mmCIF file of C-alpha atoms in Angstrom:
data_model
loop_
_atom_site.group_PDB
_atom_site.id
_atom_site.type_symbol
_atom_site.label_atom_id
_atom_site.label_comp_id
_atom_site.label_asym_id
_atom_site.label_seq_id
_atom_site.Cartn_x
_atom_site.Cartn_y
_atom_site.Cartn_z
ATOM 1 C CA UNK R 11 38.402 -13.113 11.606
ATOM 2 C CA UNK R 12 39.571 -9.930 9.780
ATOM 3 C CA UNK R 13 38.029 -11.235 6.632
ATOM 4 C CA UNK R 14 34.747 -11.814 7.756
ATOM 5 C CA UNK R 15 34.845 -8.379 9.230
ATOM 6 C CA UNK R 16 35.823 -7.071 5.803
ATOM 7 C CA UNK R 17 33.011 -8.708 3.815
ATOM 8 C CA UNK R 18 30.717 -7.688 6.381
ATOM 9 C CA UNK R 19 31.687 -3.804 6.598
ATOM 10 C CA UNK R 20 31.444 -3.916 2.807
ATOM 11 C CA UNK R 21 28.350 -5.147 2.627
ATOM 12 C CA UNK R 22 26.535 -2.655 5.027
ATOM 13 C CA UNK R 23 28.570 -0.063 3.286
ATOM 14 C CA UNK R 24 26.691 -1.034 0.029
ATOM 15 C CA UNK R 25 23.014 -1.350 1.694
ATOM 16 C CA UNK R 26 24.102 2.783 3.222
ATOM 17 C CA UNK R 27 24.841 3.610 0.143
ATOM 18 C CA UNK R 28 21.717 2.362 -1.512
ATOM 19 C CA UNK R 29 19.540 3.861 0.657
ATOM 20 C CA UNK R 30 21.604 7.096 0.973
ATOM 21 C CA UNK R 31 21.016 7.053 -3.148
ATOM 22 C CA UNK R 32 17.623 6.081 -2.217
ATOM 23 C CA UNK R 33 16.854 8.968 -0.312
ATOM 24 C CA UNK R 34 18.665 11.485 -2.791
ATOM 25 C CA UNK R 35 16.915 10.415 -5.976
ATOM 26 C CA UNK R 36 13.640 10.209 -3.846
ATOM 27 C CA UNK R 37 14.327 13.870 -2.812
ATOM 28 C CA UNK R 38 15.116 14.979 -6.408
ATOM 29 C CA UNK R 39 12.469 12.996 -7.460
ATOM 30 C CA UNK R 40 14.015 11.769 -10.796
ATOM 31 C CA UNK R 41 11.739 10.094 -13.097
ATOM 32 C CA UNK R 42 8.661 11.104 -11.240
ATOM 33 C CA UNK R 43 5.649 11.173 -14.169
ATOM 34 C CA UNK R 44 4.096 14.878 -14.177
ATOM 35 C CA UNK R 45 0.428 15.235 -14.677
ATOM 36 C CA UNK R 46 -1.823 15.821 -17.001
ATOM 37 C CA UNK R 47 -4.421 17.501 -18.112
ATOM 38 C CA UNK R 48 -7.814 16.228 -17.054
ATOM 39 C CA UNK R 49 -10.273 15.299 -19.621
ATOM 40 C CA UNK R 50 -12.862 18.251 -20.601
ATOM 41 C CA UNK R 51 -15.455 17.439 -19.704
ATOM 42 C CA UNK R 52 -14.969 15.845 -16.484
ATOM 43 C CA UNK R 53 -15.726 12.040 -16.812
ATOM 44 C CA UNK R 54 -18.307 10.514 -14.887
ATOM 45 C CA UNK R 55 -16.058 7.947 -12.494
ATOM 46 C CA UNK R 56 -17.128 4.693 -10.347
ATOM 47 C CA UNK R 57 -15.631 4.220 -6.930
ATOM 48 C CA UNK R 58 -15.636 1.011 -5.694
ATOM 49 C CA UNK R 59 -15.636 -0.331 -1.787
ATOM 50 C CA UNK R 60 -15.157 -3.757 -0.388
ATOM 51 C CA UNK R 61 -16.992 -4.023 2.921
ATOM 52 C CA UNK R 62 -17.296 -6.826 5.312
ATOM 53 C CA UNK R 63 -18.383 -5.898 9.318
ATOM 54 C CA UNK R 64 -17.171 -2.104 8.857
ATOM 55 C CA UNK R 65 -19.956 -1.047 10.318
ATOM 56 C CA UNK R 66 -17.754 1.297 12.712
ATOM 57 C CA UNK R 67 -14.982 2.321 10.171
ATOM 58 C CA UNK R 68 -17.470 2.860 6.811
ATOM 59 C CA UNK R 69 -19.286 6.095 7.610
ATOM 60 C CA UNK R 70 -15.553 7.598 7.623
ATOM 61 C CA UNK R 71 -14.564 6.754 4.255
ATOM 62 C CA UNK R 72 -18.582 7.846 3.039
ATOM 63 C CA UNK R 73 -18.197 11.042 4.428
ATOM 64 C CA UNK R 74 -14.538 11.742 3.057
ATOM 65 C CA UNK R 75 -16.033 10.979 -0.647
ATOM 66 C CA UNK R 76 -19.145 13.146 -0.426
ATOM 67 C CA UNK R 77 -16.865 15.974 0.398
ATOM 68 C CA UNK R 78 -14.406 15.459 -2.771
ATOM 69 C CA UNK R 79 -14.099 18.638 -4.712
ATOM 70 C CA UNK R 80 -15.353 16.071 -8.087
ATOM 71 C CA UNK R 81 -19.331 17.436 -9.138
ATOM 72 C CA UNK R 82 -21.419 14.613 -6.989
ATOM 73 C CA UNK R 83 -23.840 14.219 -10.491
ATOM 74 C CA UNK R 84 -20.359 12.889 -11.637
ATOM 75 C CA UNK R 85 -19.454 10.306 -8.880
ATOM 76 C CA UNK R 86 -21.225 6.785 -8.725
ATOM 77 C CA UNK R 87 -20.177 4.865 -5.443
ATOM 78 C CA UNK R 88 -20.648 1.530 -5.159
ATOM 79 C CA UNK R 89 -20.441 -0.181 -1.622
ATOM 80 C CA UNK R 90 -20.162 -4.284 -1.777
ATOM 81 C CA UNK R 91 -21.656 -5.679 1.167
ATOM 82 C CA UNK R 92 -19.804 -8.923 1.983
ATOM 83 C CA UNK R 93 -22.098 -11.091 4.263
ATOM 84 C CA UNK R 94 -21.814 -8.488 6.682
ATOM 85 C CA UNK R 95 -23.683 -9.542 10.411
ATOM 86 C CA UNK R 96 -22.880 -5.846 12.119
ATOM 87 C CA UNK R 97 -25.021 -3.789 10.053
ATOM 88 C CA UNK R 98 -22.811 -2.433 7.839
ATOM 89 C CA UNK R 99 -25.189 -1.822 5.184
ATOM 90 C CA UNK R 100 -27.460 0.206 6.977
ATOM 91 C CA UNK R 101 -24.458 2.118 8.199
ATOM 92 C CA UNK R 102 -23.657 2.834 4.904
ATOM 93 C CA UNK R 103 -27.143 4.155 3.919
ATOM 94 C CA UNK R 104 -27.567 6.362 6.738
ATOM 95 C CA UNK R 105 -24.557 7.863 5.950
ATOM 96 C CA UNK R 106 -25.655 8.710 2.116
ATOM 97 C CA UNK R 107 -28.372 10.107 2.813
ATOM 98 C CA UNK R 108 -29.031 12.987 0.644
ATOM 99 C CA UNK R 109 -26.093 12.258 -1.176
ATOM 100 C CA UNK R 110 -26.583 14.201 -4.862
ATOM 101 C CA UNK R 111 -24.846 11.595 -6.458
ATOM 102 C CA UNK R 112 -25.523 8.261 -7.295
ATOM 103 C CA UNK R 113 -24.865 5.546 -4.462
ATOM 104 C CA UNK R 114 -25.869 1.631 -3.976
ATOM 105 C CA UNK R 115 -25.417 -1.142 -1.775
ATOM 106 C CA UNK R 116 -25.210 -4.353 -3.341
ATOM 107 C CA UNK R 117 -25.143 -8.013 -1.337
ATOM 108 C CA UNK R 118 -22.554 -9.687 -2.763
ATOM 109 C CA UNK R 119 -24.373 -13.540 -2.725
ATOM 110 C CA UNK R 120 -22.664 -15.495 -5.125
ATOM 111 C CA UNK R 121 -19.246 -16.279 -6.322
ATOM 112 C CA UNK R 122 -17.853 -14.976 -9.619
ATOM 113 C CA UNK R 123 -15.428 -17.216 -10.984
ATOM 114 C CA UNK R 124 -12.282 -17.747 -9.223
ATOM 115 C CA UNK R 125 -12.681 -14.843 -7.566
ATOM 116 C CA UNK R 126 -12.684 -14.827 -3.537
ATOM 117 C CA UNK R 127 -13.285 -13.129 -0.428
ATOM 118 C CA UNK R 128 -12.256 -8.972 -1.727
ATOM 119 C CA UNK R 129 -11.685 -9.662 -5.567
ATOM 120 C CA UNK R 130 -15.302 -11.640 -5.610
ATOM 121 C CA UNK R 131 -16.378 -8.327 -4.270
ATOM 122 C CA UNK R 132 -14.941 -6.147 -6.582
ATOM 123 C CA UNK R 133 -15.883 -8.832 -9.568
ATOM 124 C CA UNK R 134 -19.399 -7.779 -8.922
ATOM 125 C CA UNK R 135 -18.717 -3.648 -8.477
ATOM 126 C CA UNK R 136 -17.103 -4.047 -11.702
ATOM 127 C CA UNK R 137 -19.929 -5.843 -13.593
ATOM 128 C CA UNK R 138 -22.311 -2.826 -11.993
ATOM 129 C CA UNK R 139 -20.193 0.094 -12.725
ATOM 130 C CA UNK R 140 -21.280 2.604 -15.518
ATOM 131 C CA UNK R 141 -18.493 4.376 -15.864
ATOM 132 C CA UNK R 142 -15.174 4.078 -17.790
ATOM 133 C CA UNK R 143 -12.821 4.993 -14.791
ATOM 134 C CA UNK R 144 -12.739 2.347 -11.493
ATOM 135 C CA UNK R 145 -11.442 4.107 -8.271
ATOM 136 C CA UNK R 146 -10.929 1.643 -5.462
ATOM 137 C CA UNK R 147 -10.601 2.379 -2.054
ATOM 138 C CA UNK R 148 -11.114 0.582 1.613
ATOM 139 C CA UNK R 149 -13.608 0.868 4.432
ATOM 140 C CA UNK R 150 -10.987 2.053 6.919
ATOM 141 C CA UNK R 151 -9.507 4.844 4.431
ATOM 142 C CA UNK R 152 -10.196 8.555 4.972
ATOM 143 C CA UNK R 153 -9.943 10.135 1.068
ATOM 144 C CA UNK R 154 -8.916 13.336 0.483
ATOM 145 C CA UNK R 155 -11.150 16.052 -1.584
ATOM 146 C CA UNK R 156 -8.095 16.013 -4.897
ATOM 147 C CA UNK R 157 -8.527 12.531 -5.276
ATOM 148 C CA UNK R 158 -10.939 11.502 -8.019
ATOM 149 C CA UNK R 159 -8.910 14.739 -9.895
ATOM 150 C CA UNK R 160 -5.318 13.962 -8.400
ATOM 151 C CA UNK R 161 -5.094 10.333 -10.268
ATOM 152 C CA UNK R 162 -6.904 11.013 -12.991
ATOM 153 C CA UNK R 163 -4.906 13.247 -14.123
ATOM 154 C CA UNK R 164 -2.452 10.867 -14.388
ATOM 155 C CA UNK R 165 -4.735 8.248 -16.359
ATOM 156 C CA UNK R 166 -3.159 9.078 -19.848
ATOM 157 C CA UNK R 167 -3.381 7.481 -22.673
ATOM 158 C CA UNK R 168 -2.169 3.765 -22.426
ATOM 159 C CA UNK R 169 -2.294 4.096 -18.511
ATOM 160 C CA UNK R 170 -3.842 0.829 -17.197
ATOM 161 C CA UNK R 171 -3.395 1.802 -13.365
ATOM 162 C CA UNK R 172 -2.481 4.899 -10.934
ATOM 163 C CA UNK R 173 -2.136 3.851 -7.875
ATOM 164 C CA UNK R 174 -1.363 7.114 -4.968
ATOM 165 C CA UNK R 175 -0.271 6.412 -1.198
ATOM 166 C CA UNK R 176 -1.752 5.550 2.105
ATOM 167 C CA UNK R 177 -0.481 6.769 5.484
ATOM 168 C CA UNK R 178 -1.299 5.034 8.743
ATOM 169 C CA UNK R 179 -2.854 7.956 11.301
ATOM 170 C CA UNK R 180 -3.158 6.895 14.750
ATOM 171 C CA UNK R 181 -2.680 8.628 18.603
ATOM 172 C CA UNK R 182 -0.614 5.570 19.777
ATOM 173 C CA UNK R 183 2.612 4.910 19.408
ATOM 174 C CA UNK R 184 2.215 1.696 17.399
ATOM 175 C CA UNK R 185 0.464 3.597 15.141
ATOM 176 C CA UNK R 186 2.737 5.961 14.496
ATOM 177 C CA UNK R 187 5.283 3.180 13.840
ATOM 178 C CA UNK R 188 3.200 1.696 11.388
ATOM 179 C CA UNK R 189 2.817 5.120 10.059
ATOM 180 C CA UNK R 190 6.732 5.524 9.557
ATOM 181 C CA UNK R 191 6.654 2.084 8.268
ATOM 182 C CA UNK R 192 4.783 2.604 5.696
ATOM 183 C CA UNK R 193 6.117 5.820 4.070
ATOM 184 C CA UNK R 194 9.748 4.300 4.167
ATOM 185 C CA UNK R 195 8.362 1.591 2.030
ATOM 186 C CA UNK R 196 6.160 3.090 0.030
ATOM 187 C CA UNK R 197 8.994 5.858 -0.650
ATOM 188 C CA UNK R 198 11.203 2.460 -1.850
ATOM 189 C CA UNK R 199 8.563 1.682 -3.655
ATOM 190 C CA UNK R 200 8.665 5.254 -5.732
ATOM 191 C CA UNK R 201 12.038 5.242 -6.487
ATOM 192 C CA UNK R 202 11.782 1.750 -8.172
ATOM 193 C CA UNK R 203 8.679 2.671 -9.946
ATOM 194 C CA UNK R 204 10.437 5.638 -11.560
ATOM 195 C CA UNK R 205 13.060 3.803 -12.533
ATOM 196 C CA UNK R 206 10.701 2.690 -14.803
ATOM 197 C CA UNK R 207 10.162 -1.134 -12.816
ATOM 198 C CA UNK R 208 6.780 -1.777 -11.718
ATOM 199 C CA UNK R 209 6.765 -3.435 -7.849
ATOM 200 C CA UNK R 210 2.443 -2.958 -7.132
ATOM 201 C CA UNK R 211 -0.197 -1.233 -6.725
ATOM 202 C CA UNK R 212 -2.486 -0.306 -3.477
ATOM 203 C CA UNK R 213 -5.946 -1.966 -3.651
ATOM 204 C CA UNK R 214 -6.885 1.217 -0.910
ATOM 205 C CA UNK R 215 -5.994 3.714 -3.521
ATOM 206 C CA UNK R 216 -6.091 3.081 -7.051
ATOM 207 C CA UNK R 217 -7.606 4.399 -9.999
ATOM 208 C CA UNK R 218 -7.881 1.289 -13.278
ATOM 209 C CA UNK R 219 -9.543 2.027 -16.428
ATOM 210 C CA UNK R 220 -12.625 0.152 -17.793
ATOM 211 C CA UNK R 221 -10.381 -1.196 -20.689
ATOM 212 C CA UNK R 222 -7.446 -2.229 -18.295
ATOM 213 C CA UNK R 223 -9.278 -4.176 -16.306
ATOM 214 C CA UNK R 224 -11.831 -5.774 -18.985
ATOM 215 C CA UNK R 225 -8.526 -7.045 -20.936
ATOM 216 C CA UNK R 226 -7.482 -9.012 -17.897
ATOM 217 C CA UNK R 227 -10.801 -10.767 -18.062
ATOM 218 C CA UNK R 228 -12.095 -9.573 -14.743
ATOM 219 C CA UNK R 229 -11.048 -10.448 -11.060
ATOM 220 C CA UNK R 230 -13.372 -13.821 -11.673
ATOM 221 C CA UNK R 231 -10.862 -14.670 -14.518
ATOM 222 C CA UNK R 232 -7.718 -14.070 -12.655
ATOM 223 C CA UNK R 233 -5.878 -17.089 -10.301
ATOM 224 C CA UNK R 234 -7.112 -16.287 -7.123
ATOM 225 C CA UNK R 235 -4.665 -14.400 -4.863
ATOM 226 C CA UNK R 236 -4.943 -12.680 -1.312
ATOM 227 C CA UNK R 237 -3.127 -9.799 -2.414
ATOM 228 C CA UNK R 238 -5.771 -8.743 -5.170
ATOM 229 C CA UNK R 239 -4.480 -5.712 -6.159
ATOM 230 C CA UNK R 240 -0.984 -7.187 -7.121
ATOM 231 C CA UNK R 241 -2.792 -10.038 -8.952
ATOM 232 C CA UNK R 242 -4.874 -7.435 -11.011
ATOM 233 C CA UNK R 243 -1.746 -4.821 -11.207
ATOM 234 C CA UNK R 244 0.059 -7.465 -13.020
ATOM 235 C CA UNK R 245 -2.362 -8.853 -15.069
ATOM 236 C CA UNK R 246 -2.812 -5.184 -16.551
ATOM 237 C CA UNK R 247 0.650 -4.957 -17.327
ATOM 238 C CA UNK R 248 0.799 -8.066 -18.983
ATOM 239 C CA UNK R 249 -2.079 -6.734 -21.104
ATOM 240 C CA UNK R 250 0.204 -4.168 -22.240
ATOM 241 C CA UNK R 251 -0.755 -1.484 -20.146
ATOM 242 C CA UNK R 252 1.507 0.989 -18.544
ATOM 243 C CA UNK R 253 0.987 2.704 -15.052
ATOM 244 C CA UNK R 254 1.803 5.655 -12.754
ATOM 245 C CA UNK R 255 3.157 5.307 -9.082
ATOM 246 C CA UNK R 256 1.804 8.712 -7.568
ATOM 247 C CA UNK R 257 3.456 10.015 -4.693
ATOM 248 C CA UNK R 258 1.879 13.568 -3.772
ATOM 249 C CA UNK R 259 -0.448 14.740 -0.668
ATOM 250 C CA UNK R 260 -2.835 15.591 -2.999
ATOM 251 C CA UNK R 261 -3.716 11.820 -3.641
ATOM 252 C CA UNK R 262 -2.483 10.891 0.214
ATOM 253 C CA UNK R 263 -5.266 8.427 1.506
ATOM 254 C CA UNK R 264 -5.369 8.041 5.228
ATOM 255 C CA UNK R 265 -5.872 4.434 6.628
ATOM 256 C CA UNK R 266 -7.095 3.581 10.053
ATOM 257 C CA UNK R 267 -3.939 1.484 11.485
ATOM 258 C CA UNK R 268 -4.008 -2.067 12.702
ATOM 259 C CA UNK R 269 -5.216 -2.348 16.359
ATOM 260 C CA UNK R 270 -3.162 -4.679 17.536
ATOM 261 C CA UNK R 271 0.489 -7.148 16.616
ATOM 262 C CA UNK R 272 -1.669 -9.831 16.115
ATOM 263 C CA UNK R 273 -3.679 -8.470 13.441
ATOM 264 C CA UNK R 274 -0.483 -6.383 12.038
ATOM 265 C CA UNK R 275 0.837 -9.840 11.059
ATOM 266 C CA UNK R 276 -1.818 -11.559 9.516
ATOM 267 C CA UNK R 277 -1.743 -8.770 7.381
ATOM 268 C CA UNK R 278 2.001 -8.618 6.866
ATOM 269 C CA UNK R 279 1.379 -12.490 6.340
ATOM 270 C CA UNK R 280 -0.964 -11.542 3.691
ATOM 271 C CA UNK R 281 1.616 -9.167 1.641
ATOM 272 C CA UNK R 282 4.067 -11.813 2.034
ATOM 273 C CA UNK R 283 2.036 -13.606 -0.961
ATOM 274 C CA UNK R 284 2.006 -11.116 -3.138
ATOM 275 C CA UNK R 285 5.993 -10.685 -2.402
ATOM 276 C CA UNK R 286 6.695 -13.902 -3.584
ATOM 277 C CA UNK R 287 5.116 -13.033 -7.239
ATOM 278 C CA UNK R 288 7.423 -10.126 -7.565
ATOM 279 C CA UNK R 289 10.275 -10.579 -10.714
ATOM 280 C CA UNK R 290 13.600 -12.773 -9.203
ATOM 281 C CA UNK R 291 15.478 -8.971 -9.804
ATOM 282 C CA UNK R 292 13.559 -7.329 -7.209
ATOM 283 C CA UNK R 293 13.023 -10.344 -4.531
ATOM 284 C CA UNK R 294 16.970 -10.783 -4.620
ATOM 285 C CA UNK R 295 17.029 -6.584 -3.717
ATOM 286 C CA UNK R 296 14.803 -7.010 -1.021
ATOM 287 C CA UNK R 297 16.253 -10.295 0.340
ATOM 288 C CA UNK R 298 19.532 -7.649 0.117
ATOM 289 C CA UNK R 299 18.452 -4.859 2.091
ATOM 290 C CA UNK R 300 16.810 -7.484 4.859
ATOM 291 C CA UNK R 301 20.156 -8.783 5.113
ATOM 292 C CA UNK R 302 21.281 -5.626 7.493
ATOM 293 C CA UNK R 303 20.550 -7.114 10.890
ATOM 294 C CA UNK R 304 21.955 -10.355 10.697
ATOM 295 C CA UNK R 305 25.328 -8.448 9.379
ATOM 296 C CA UNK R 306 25.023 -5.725 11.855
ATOM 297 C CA UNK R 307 24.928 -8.934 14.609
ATOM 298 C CA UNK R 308 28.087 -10.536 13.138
ATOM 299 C CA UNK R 309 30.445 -7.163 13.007
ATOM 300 C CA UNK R 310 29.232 -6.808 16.501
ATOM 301 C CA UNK R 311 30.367 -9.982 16.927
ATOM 302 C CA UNK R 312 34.005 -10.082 15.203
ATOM 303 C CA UNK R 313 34.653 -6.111 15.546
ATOM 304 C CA UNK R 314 33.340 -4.879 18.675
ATOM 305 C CA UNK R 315 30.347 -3.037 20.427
ATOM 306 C CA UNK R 316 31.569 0.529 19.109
ATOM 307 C CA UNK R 317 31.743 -0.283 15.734
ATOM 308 C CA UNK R 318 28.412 -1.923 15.269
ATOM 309 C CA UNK R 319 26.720 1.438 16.885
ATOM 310 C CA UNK R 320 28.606 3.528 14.636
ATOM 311 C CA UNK R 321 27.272 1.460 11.912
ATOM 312 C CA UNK R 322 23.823 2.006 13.421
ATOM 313 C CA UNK R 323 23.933 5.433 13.374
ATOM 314 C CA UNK R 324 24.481 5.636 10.193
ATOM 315 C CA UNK R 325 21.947 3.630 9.583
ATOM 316 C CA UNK R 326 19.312 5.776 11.181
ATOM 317 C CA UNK R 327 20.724 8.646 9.805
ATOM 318 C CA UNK R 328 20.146 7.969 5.848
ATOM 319 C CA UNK R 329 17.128 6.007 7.171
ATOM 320 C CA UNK R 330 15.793 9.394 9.064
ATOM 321 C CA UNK R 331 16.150 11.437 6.041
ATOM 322 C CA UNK R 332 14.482 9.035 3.801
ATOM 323 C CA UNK R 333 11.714 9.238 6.311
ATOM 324 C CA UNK R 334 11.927 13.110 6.598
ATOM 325 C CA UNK R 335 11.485 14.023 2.157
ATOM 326 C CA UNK R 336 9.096 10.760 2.640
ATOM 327 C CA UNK R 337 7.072 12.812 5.347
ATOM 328 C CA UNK R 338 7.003 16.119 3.755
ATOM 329 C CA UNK R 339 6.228 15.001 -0.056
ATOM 330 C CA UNK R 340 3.179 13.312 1.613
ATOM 331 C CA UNK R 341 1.936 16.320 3.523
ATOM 332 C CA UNK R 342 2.894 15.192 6.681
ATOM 333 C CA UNK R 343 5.720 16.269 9.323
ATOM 334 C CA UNK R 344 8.541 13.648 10.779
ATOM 335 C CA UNK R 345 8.605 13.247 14.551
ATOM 336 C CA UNK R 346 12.204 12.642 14.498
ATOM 337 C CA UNK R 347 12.231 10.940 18.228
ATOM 338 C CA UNK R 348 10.343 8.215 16.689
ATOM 339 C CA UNK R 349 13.249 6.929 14.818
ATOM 340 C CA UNK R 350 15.007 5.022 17.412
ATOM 341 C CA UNK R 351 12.149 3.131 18.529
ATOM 342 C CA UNK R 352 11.043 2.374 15.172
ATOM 343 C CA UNK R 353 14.599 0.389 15.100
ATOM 344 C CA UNK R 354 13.040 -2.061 18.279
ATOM 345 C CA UNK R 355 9.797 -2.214 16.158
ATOM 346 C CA UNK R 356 11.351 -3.454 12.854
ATOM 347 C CA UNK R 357 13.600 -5.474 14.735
ATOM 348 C CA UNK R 358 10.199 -7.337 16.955
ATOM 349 C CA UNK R 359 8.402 -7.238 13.274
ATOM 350 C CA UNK R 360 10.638 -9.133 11.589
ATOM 351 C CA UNK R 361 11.737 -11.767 14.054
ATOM 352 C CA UNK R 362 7.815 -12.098 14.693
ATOM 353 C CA UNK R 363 7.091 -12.636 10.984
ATOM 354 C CA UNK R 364 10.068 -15.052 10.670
ATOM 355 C CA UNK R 365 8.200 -17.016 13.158
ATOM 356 C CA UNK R 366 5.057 -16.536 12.259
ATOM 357 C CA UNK R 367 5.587 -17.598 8.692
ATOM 358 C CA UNK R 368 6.790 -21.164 10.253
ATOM 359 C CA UNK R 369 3.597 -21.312 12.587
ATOM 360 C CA UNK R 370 1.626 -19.138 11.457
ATOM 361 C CA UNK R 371 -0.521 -21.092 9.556
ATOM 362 C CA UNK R 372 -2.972 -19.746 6.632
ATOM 363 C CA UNK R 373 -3.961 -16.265 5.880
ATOM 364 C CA UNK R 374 -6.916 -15.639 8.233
ATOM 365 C CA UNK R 375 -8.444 -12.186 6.211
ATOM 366 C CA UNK R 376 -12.094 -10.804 7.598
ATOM 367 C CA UNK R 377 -12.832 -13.456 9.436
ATOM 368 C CA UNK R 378 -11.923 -16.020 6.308
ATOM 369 C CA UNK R 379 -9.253 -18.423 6.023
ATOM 370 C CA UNK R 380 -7.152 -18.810 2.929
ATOM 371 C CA UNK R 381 -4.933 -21.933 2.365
#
């Protein structure tokens, strides 16, 4: 069996070495695009929010925009109300009050298209915007007060899309591993980006220009797709567009964190649709670095306890200091004790997506089921 032991050892020596180049160029942050210069004067910009029953989480997000550091005269914010039955609307009014910018509420009642559930949403926030800049953002998202200025000064020339990052802030524990989560992936997600290969864009914080998205047709011309903002991200390259992958606290958006497993996979479910529209080059590099556990199992297997949990800590270690230039380029600070438990969590995630992509059934999004 000293063969299969050999293939196996070189394989996770290859997925430690990618990550521990990973972390390194992450760190360094080669090819990271630098800012611009903002436009003089300041542009007036549309932000745009999908809502459907957030009565609860809404007032949040309202009250993180009226305190951005962007003149309010500037700022139009548009708030979709999605056949919303727990008052979200008036939520959303109370909490504008006085607002010295310009704000609406508008019932989405139609369909637009082949636009569904959030793109039919943003369809219609489109068609009412004023502006030449579209910032999108979620109910459950906290923005910081650099936003608007943070991405757009990355909107040069020939930019279709900026997209910044979101961190998952919670007390638990389980949201603190879907906090780590997401920065390791989203830190991935960098380093590809700068290597000059697009991956996506986050529909909870993303800046697209007027002409970007009017050259894809619209949301109501685009095949429908439960991961929207891939659909659109892609369709904007294909226009001929370029983007920006922003990783800085200045542009850090802070998400409320799933409540519960259940409804962390059915959204995990969700992004799993989006995955499979990624190029064949990057699919094969994730189905790559997936491929750790089930080797980690087998040198267990053929070479012995002690060699496996060597292999582990190594593992955790390159992992761990991903996480750490990850934590501190966003703003935030590592709890370092949190590593070996996130192990058991991505271990429980992914057997629990395997099976839930074989009996799962169809996306179930906002109360709305998607074939």
């Amino acid at each position: 069996m000293s063969w299969l032991l050999n293939i196996l050892l070189g394989y996770l020596a290859l997925w430690l070495l990618g990550m521990a180049f990973t972390a390194w160029r992450f760190a360094a942050r080669r090819g990271a695009a630098a800012p611009g210069s903002l436009p003089a004067p300041l542009p007036c910009v549309s932000i745009l929010i999908a809502a459907r029953d957030e009565a609860a989480a809404l007032p949040r997000c309202l009250a993180s925009l009226r305190a951005l550091d962007y003149p309010a005269e500037l700022l139009e914010i548009l708030v979709g109300d999605d056949g919303s039955t727990d008052g979200t609307a008036a939520a959303a009014e109370a909490a504008m009050q006085g607002f010295a910018g310009y704000f609406r509420v508008i019932p989405i009642l139609d369909t637009l298209g082949q636009a569904r559930g959030k793109a039919n949403v943003l369809a219609h926030l489109t068609r009412c915007a004023t502006t030449d800049y579209f910032f999108i953002t979620d109910a459950d998202i906290s923005l910081p007060t650099s936003w608007i200025t943070g991405l757009l000064a990355h909107a040069g020339p020939g930019v279709g899309t900026v997209t910044g990052i979101t961190a998952v802030r919670g007390p638990r524990l389980f949201h603190q591993l879907q906090g780590l989560d997401w920065l390791l992936s989203l830190s991935l997600v960098q380093v590809v980006s700068d290597l000059g290969r697009p991956v996506t864009a986050m529909g909870n914080n993303m800046l697209v220009t007027r002409a970007a998205y009017k050259a894809t047709g619209g949301y109501e011309a685009l095949t429908f797709s439960v991961t929207e903002d891939f659909a659109l991200f892609q369709a904007v390259l294909a226009a001929g567009f370029g983007f920006r992958q922003v990783f800085q606290a200045e542009i850090r958006a802070d998400s409320l964190p799933m409540p519960s497993w259940a409804a962390l996979l059915r959204q995990r479910q969700r992004w799993l649709r989006g995955v499979a529209g990624l190029p064949l080059r990057l699919r094969l590099e994730l189905l790559f670095f997936s491929g750790f556990w089930p080797a980690l199992a087998g040198v267990a297997w053929a070479g012995g306890a002690g060699l496996a949990l060597g292999v582990w800590a190594a593992k955790m270690l390159v992992q761990g200091l991903l996480a750490h230039f990850a934590h501190r380029r966003a703003g935030l600070r590592l709890r370092w004790a949190l590593l070996p438990l996130f192990e058991g969590y991505t271990l429980a995630l992914t057997a629990a997506i395997g099976f839930f992509q074989l009996f799962g059934g169809a996306v179930v999004w906002k109360g709305r089921r998607y074939e």
